[in-house]
Amino acid sequence: MSNIRILVGCKRVIDYAVKIRVNAARTAVETNNVKHSLNPFDEIAVEEAVRIKQRLPSRVSDILAISCGSAKCAEVLRTAMAMGADRAIHVEADDSTLQPLAVAKLFKAIIEKENSNLVILGKQAIDDDSNQTGQMLAGLLSWPQITFASNVNIEDDALKVTREVDGGLETLSSKLPAVITADLRLNEPRFATLPNIMKAKKKSLVTYTPQDLGVDITPRLEVLSVTEPPPRQGGGTVESVDELISKLKEVGAL
């Protein structure tokens, strides 16, 4: 049985509780003076990596957290280390230039550098909802992928993962190395305690640039404009079924 070296992705996103607004230039959402935090699905991925290490302490040799973006990404990496990640790597780049394919290429470079053999990512980020990085990374590495995981078991060098599908649950098995993306019901992330937050400040956090890794992150897509959805029209009340049917016919619903 080989040692397991886990890599987890940690994206810094606008906090889920913040009301999103489009900036004045209509080029993106407003991020200035807005609270950011670790992407919730990535938080689940970190928790799962820590649980795997707790279940298999003799086999998991390392949990490496990685984030790509501005200097402020160090905050979410410290959070991941406070939750239980052993160390972290920050690839510093302009957030506005990073797209899923570029992030997948950066992750691939780190994986090859660190010899990771299990990657756990959130199934998507709550800011762009792309749901692409995990799949692209698996394609670049030519590794098997299991997406939307709701349960993960490791026996010897084999994974057995349950995932949610439209018709219910599907269980897949795969050999390591592999890429897993975490779904909402995989686990309940722990809170980082104050002692662990203080310990995280002493853990290793290494910074690279895309140039250090030999990766071109030039955007391939151009955002033309960002607009808010039109406001919903108010509803109305009806006195009878006949009036309801009449109203539905007026709007072309029947």
mmCIF file of C-alpha atoms in Angstrom:
data_model
loop_
_atom_site.group_PDB
_atom_site.id
_atom_site.type_symbol
_atom_site.label_atom_id
_atom_site.label_comp_id
_atom_site.label_asym_id
_atom_site.label_seq_id
_atom_site.Cartn_x
_atom_site.Cartn_y
_atom_site.Cartn_z
ATOM 1 C CA MET A 1 0.000 0.000 0.000
ATOM 2 C CA SER A 2 1.387 3.369 -0.999
ATOM 3 C CA ASN A 3 1.360 6.507 1.116
ATOM 4 C CA ILE A 4 -1.427 8.959 0.373
ATOM 5 C CA ARG A 5 -0.486 12.568 -0.270
ATOM 6 C CA ILE A 6 -3.624 14.688 -0.420
ATOM 7 C CA LEU A 7 -3.944 18.029 -2.178
ATOM 8 C CA VAL A 8 -7.006 20.178 -1.465
ATOM 9 C CA GLY A 9 -8.070 23.301 -3.343
ATOM 10 C CA CYS A 10 -9.031 26.398 -1.356
ATOM 11 C CA LYS A 11 -10.621 29.294 -3.214
ATOM 12 C CA ARG A 12 -11.210 32.700 -1.632
ATOM 13 C CA VAL A 13 -14.716 33.860 -2.520
ATOM 14 C CA ILE A 14 -17.206 36.488 -1.417
ATOM 15 C CA ASP A 15 -18.829 35.225 1.764
ATOM 16 C CA TYR A 16 -22.071 33.314 1.163
ATOM 17 C CA ALA A 17 -24.002 35.684 3.467
ATOM 18 C CA VAL A 18 -23.101 38.831 1.476
ATOM 19 C CA LYS A 19 -25.641 40.287 -0.944
ATOM 20 C CA ILE A 20 -23.924 40.357 -4.337
ATOM 21 C CA ARG A 21 -23.932 43.574 -6.369
ATOM 22 C CA VAL A 22 -22.569 44.371 -9.824
ATOM 23 C CA ASN A 23 -19.833 47.023 -9.939
ATOM 24 C CA ALA A 24 -20.383 50.407 -11.574
ATOM 25 C CA ALA A 25 -18.429 49.446 -14.696
ATOM 26 C CA ARG A 26 -20.537 46.288 -15.158
ATOM 27 C CA THR A 27 -17.423 44.200 -15.654
ATOM 28 C CA ALA A 28 -17.765 42.003 -12.545
ATOM 29 C CA VAL A 29 -19.389 41.850 -9.134
ATOM 30 C CA GLU A 30 -18.275 44.367 -6.521
ATOM 31 C CA THR A 31 -15.466 42.961 -4.361
ATOM 32 C CA ASN A 32 -14.080 46.094 -2.669
ATOM 33 C CA ASN A 33 -14.811 46.288 1.057
ATOM 34 C CA VAL A 34 -16.751 43.022 0.849
ATOM 35 C CA LYS A 35 -16.257 40.132 3.272
ATOM 36 C CA HIS A 36 -14.509 37.096 1.767
ATOM 37 C CA SER A 37 -14.098 33.581 3.108
ATOM 38 C CA LEU A 38 -13.128 30.034 2.132
ATOM 39 C CA ASN A 39 -15.428 28.628 -0.539
ATOM 40 C CA PRO A 40 -17.947 26.403 1.345
ATOM 41 C CA PHE A 41 -17.461 23.397 -0.957
ATOM 42 C CA ASP A 42 -13.679 23.687 -0.556
ATOM 43 C CA GLU A 43 -14.188 23.816 3.202
ATOM 44 C CA ILE A 44 -15.973 20.458 2.886
ATOM 45 C CA ALA A 45 -13.023 19.164 0.827
ATOM 46 C CA VAL A 46 -10.545 20.202 3.544
ATOM 47 C CA GLU A 47 -12.687 18.544 6.208
ATOM 48 C CA GLU A 48 -12.805 15.300 4.221
ATOM 49 C CA ALA A 49 -9.020 15.299 3.791
ATOM 50 C CA VAL A 50 -8.576 15.745 7.545
ATOM 51 C CA ARG A 51 -11.061 12.943 8.277
ATOM 52 C CA ILE A 52 -9.259 10.599 5.897
ATOM 53 C CA LYS A 53 -6.000 11.326 7.716
ATOM 54 C CA GLN A 54 -7.664 10.689 11.069
ATOM 55 C CA ARG A 55 -9.012 7.339 9.821
ATOM 56 C CA LEU A 56 -5.727 6.342 8.155
ATOM 57 C CA PRO A 57 -2.984 8.090 10.180
ATOM 58 C CA SER A 58 -0.276 5.647 9.092
ATOM 59 C CA ARG A 59 -1.053 6.044 5.388
ATOM 60 C CA VAL A 60 -1.743 9.759 4.885
ATOM 61 C CA SER A 61 1.625 11.445 4.990
ATOM 62 C CA ASP A 62 0.599 14.964 4.024
ATOM 63 C CA ILE A 63 -2.359 17.283 3.458
ATOM 64 C CA LEU A 64 -1.395 20.185 1.217
ATOM 65 C CA ALA A 65 -3.783 23.127 0.800
ATOM 66 C CA ILE A 66 -3.395 25.259 -2.316
ATOM 67 C CA SER A 67 -4.983 28.534 -3.367
ATOM 68 C CA CYS A 68 -4.523 30.653 -6.495
ATOM 69 C CA GLY A 69 -5.174 34.382 -6.455
ATOM 70 C CA SER A 70 -4.284 37.635 -4.739
ATOM 71 C CA ALA A 71 -2.153 37.971 -1.621
ATOM 72 C CA LYS A 72 -5.312 37.840 0.502
ATOM 73 C CA CYS A 73 -5.680 34.137 -0.361
ATOM 74 C CA ALA A 74 -3.244 33.500 2.499
ATOM 75 C CA GLU A 75 -6.210 34.070 4.839
ATOM 76 C CA VAL A 76 -8.153 31.059 3.552
ATOM 77 C CA LEU A 77 -5.002 28.920 3.533
ATOM 78 C CA ARG A 78 -4.479 29.709 7.211
ATOM 79 C CA THR A 79 -8.091 28.679 7.795
ATOM 80 C CA ALA A 80 -7.445 25.368 6.018
ATOM 81 C CA MET A 81 -4.339 24.769 8.127
ATOM 82 C CA ALA A 82 -6.264 25.610 11.291
ATOM 83 C CA MET A 83 -8.777 22.926 10.264
ATOM 84 C CA GLY A 84 -5.988 20.369 9.926
ATOM 85 C CA ALA A 85 -4.045 20.797 6.675
ATOM 86 C CA ASP A 86 -0.314 20.279 7.261
ATOM 87 C CA ARG A 87 1.007 23.026 4.977
ATOM 88 C CA ALA A 88 -0.019 25.317 2.156
ATOM 89 C CA ILE A 89 1.042 26.713 -1.195
ATOM 90 C CA HIS A 90 -0.173 30.034 -2.544
ATOM 91 C CA VAL A 91 0.116 30.744 -6.254
ATOM 92 C CA GLU A 92 -0.077 34.522 -6.385
ATOM 93 C CA ALA A 93 -1.873 35.924 -9.418
ATOM 94 C CA ASP A 94 -4.420 38.543 -10.364
ATOM 95 C CA ASP A 95 -7.873 37.191 -9.513
ATOM 96 C CA SER A 96 -9.381 38.762 -12.629
ATOM 97 C CA THR A 97 -7.110 36.744 -14.951
ATOM 98 C CA LEU A 98 -7.717 33.334 -13.379
ATOM 99 C CA GLN A 99 -10.139 31.038 -15.166
ATOM 100 C CA PRO A 100 -10.853 27.328 -14.468
ATOM 101 C CA LEU A 101 -8.450 26.005 -17.102
ATOM 102 C CA ALA A 102 -5.606 28.180 -15.794
ATOM 103 C CA VAL A 103 -6.274 27.048 -12.221
ATOM 104 C CA ALA A 104 -6.318 23.399 -13.358
ATOM 105 C CA LYS A 105 -2.932 23.894 -15.058
ATOM 106 C CA LEU A 106 -1.488 25.488 -11.910
ATOM 107 C CA PHE A 107 -2.801 22.621 -9.783
ATOM 108 C CA LYS A 108 -1.278 20.106 -12.221
ATOM 109 C CA ALA A 109 2.121 21.770 -11.921
ATOM 110 C CA ILE A 110 1.942 21.672 -8.116
ATOM 111 C CA ILE A 111 0.772 18.033 -8.103
ATOM 112 C CA GLU A 112 3.711 16.990 -10.269
ATOM 113 C CA LYS A 113 6.068 18.999 -8.071
ATOM 114 C CA GLU A 114 4.708 17.577 -4.801
ATOM 115 C CA ASN A 115 3.894 14.028 -6.010
ATOM 116 C CA SER A 116 0.323 14.241 -4.688
ATOM 117 C CA ASN A 117 -1.807 11.197 -5.503
ATOM 118 C CA LEU A 118 -5.252 12.213 -4.219
ATOM 119 C CA VAL A 119 -6.893 15.535 -5.051
ATOM 120 C CA ILE A 120 -10.046 16.691 -3.281
ATOM 121 C CA LEU A 121 -11.733 19.858 -4.538
ATOM 122 C CA GLY A 122 -15.077 21.474 -3.917
ATOM 123 C CA LYS A 123 -17.480 20.590 -6.723
ATOM 124 C CA GLN A 124 -17.791 24.301 -7.581
ATOM 125 C CA ALA A 125 -17.046 27.782 -6.282
ATOM 126 C CA ILE A 126 -20.021 29.856 -5.166
ATOM 127 C CA ASP A 127 -18.807 32.949 -7.024
ATOM 128 C CA ASP A 128 -18.626 31.739 -10.640
ATOM 129 C CA ASP A 129 -20.364 28.330 -10.237
ATOM 130 C CA SER A 130 -18.234 26.978 -13.086
ATOM 131 C CA ASN A 131 -17.968 23.375 -11.831
ATOM 132 C CA GLN A 132 -15.039 22.851 -14.210
ATOM 133 C CA THR A 133 -11.699 22.848 -12.387
ATOM 134 C CA GLY A 134 -11.858 19.298 -11.005
ATOM 135 C CA GLN A 135 -12.879 17.805 -14.331
ATOM 136 C CA MET A 136 -10.270 19.782 -16.280
ATOM 137 C CA LEU A 137 -7.568 18.807 -13.802
ATOM 138 C CA ALA A 138 -8.415 15.120 -14.121
ATOM 139 C CA GLY A 139 -8.264 15.464 -17.894
ATOM 140 C CA LEU A 140 -4.875 17.186 -17.821
ATOM 141 C CA LEU A 141 -3.467 14.526 -15.472
ATOM 142 C CA SER A 142 -5.203 11.605 -17.244
ATOM 143 C CA TRP A 143 -6.449 10.518 -13.813
ATOM 144 C CA PRO A 144 -9.845 9.004 -12.976
ATOM 145 C CA GLN A 145 -12.356 11.463 -11.541
ATOM 146 C CA ILE A 146 -15.345 11.028 -9.232
ATOM 147 C CA THR A 147 -17.496 14.136 -8.949
ATOM 148 C CA PHE A 148 -20.228 15.211 -6.504
ATOM 149 C CA ALA A 149 -19.019 12.828 -3.784
ATOM 150 C CA SER A 150 -21.300 12.329 -0.783
ATOM 151 C CA ASN A 151 -19.250 9.522 0.837
ATOM 152 C CA VAL A 152 -15.588 8.519 0.465
ATOM 153 C CA ASN A 153 -13.932 5.283 1.613
ATOM 154 C CA ILE A 154 -10.358 4.164 0.983
ATOM 155 C CA GLU A 155 -9.293 0.518 1.192
ATOM 156 C CA ASP A 156 -5.726 -0.379 0.264
ATOM 157 C CA ASP A 157 -5.094 1.652 -2.922
ATOM 158 C CA ALA A 158 -8.736 1.702 -4.003
ATOM 159 C CA LEU A 159 -11.380 4.377 -3.570
ATOM 160 C CA LYS A 160 -15.060 3.640 -3.128
ATOM 161 C CA VAL A 161 -17.079 6.813 -3.541
ATOM 162 C CA THR A 162 -20.827 7.372 -3.380
ATOM 163 C CA ARG A 163 -22.168 10.242 -5.448
ATOM 164 C CA GLU A 164 -25.594 11.778 -5.858
ATOM 165 C CA VAL A 165 -27.298 11.432 -9.227
ATOM 166 C CA ASP A 166 -30.788 12.315 -10.435
ATOM 167 C CA GLY A 167 -32.109 8.797 -9.833
ATOM 168 C CA GLY A 168 -30.598 8.377 -6.347
ATOM 169 C CA LEU A 169 -27.096 7.286 -5.330
ATOM 170 C CA GLU A 170 -24.301 5.839 -7.448
ATOM 171 C CA THR A 171 -21.245 4.080 -6.008
ATOM 172 C CA LEU A 172 -18.019 4.053 -8.016
ATOM 173 C CA SER A 173 -14.622 2.520 -7.334
ATOM 174 C CA SER A 174 -11.263 3.704 -8.601
ATOM 175 C CA LYS A 175 -7.579 3.203 -8.050
ATOM 176 C CA LEU A 176 -5.284 5.953 -6.839
ATOM 177 C CA PRO A 177 -4.256 8.481 -8.065
ATOM 178 C CA ALA A 178 -7.621 10.166 -8.545
ATOM 179 C CA VAL A 179 -9.518 13.452 -8.394
ATOM 180 C CA ILE A 180 -12.609 13.805 -6.190
ATOM 181 C CA THR A 181 -14.971 16.771 -6.043
ATOM 182 C CA ALA A 182 -16.972 17.239 -2.848
ATOM 183 C CA ASP A 183 -20.727 17.678 -2.693
ATOM 184 C CA LEU A 184 -22.690 19.439 0.029
ATOM 185 C CA ARG A 185 -23.666 16.322 1.992
ATOM 186 C CA LEU A 186 -20.183 14.794 2.149
ATOM 187 C CA ASN A 187 -19.606 16.089 5.692
ATOM 188 C CA GLU A 188 -20.088 18.942 8.146
ATOM 189 C CA PRO A 189 -16.875 21.035 8.361
ATOM 190 C CA ARG A 190 -15.440 21.629 11.803
ATOM 191 C CA PHE A 191 -14.881 25.030 13.347
ATOM 192 C CA ALA A 192 -11.250 26.070 13.657
ATOM 193 C CA THR A 193 -10.464 26.402 17.358
ATOM 194 C CA LEU A 194 -8.342 29.248 18.715
ATOM 195 C CA PRO A 195 -5.376 26.987 19.616
ATOM 196 C CA ASN A 196 -5.405 25.530 16.096
ATOM 197 C CA ILE A 197 -5.649 29.010 14.573
ATOM 198 C CA MET A 198 -2.528 29.987 16.531
ATOM 199 C CA LYS A 199 -0.733 26.778 15.463
ATOM 200 C CA ALA A 200 -1.648 27.457 11.821
ATOM 201 C CA LYS A 201 0.379 30.674 11.919
ATOM 202 C CA LYS A 202 3.531 28.582 12.373
ATOM 203 C CA LYS A 203 2.800 26.099 9.576
ATOM 204 C CA SER A 204 4.588 26.361 6.232
ATOM 205 C CA LEU A 205 3.027 28.596 3.574
ATOM 206 C CA VAL A 206 5.084 28.790 0.369
ATOM 207 C CA THR A 207 4.326 31.315 -2.378
ATOM 208 C CA TYR A 208 4.878 30.784 -6.105
ATOM 209 C CA THR A 209 3.991 32.713 -9.220
ATOM 210 C CA PRO A 210 2.614 31.140 -12.407
ATOM 211 C CA GLN A 211 5.972 31.940 -14.013
ATOM 212 C CA ASP A 212 7.758 29.903 -11.322
ATOM 213 C CA LEU A 213 5.614 26.935 -12.317
ATOM 214 C CA GLY A 214 5.942 27.534 -16.064
ATOM 215 C CA VAL A 215 2.193 28.001 -16.536
ATOM 216 C CA ASP A 216 0.562 30.489 -18.903
ATOM 217 C CA ILE A 217 -2.618 31.858 -17.282
ATOM 218 C CA THR A 218 -3.614 34.204 -20.114
ATOM 219 C CA PRO A 219 -7.444 34.338 -20.101
ATOM 220 C CA ARG A 220 -9.176 32.545 -22.964
ATOM 221 C CA LEU A 221 -12.573 34.040 -22.298
ATOM 222 C CA GLU A 222 -13.554 37.708 -22.241
ATOM 223 C CA VAL A 223 -16.351 39.035 -20.051
ATOM 224 C CA LEU A 224 -18.364 41.471 -22.130
ATOM 225 C CA SER A 225 -20.712 42.681 -19.411
ATOM 226 C CA VAL A 226 -22.213 41.690 -16.095
ATOM 227 C CA THR A 227 -25.768 42.717 -15.249
ATOM 228 C CA GLU A 228 -28.169 41.999 -12.449
ATOM 229 C CA PRO A 229 -31.257 39.913 -13.272
ATOM 230 C CA PRO A 230 -34.424 41.955 -13.926
ATOM 231 C CA PRO A 231 -36.589 42.484 -10.849
ATOM 232 C CA ARG A 232 -39.419 40.025 -10.452
ATOM 233 C CA GLN A 233 -42.891 41.357 -11.010
ATOM 234 C CA GLY A 234 -45.270 41.290 -8.088
ATOM 235 C CA GLY A 235 -47.934 38.634 -7.878
ATOM 236 C CA GLY A 236 -51.667 39.021 -7.427
ATOM 237 C CA THR A 237 -54.557 37.315 -5.732
ATOM 238 C CA VAL A 238 -57.607 35.674 -7.265
ATOM 239 C CA GLU A 239 -61.009 34.934 -5.764
ATOM 240 C CA SER A 240 -61.786 31.678 -7.544
ATOM 241 C CA VAL A 241 -60.450 28.864 -9.720
ATOM 242 C CA ASP A 242 -62.225 30.336 -12.721
ATOM 243 C CA GLU A 243 -60.467 33.668 -12.199
ATOM 244 C CA LEU A 244 -57.127 31.849 -11.833
ATOM 245 C CA ILE A 245 -57.640 30.025 -15.135
ATOM 246 C CA SER A 246 -58.614 33.300 -16.794
ATOM 247 C CA LYS A 247 -55.451 35.027 -15.529
ATOM 248 C CA LEU A 248 -53.264 32.140 -16.692
ATOM 249 C CA LYS A 249 -54.808 32.350 -20.139
ATOM 250 C CA GLU A 250 -54.144 36.094 -20.255
ATOM 251 C CA VAL A 251 -50.416 35.601 -19.693
ATOM 252 C CA GLY A 252 -50.238 32.663 -22.085
ATOM 253 C CA ALA A 253 -49.563 30.038 -19.411
ATOM 254 C CA LEU A 254 -52.517 27.960 -20.588
#
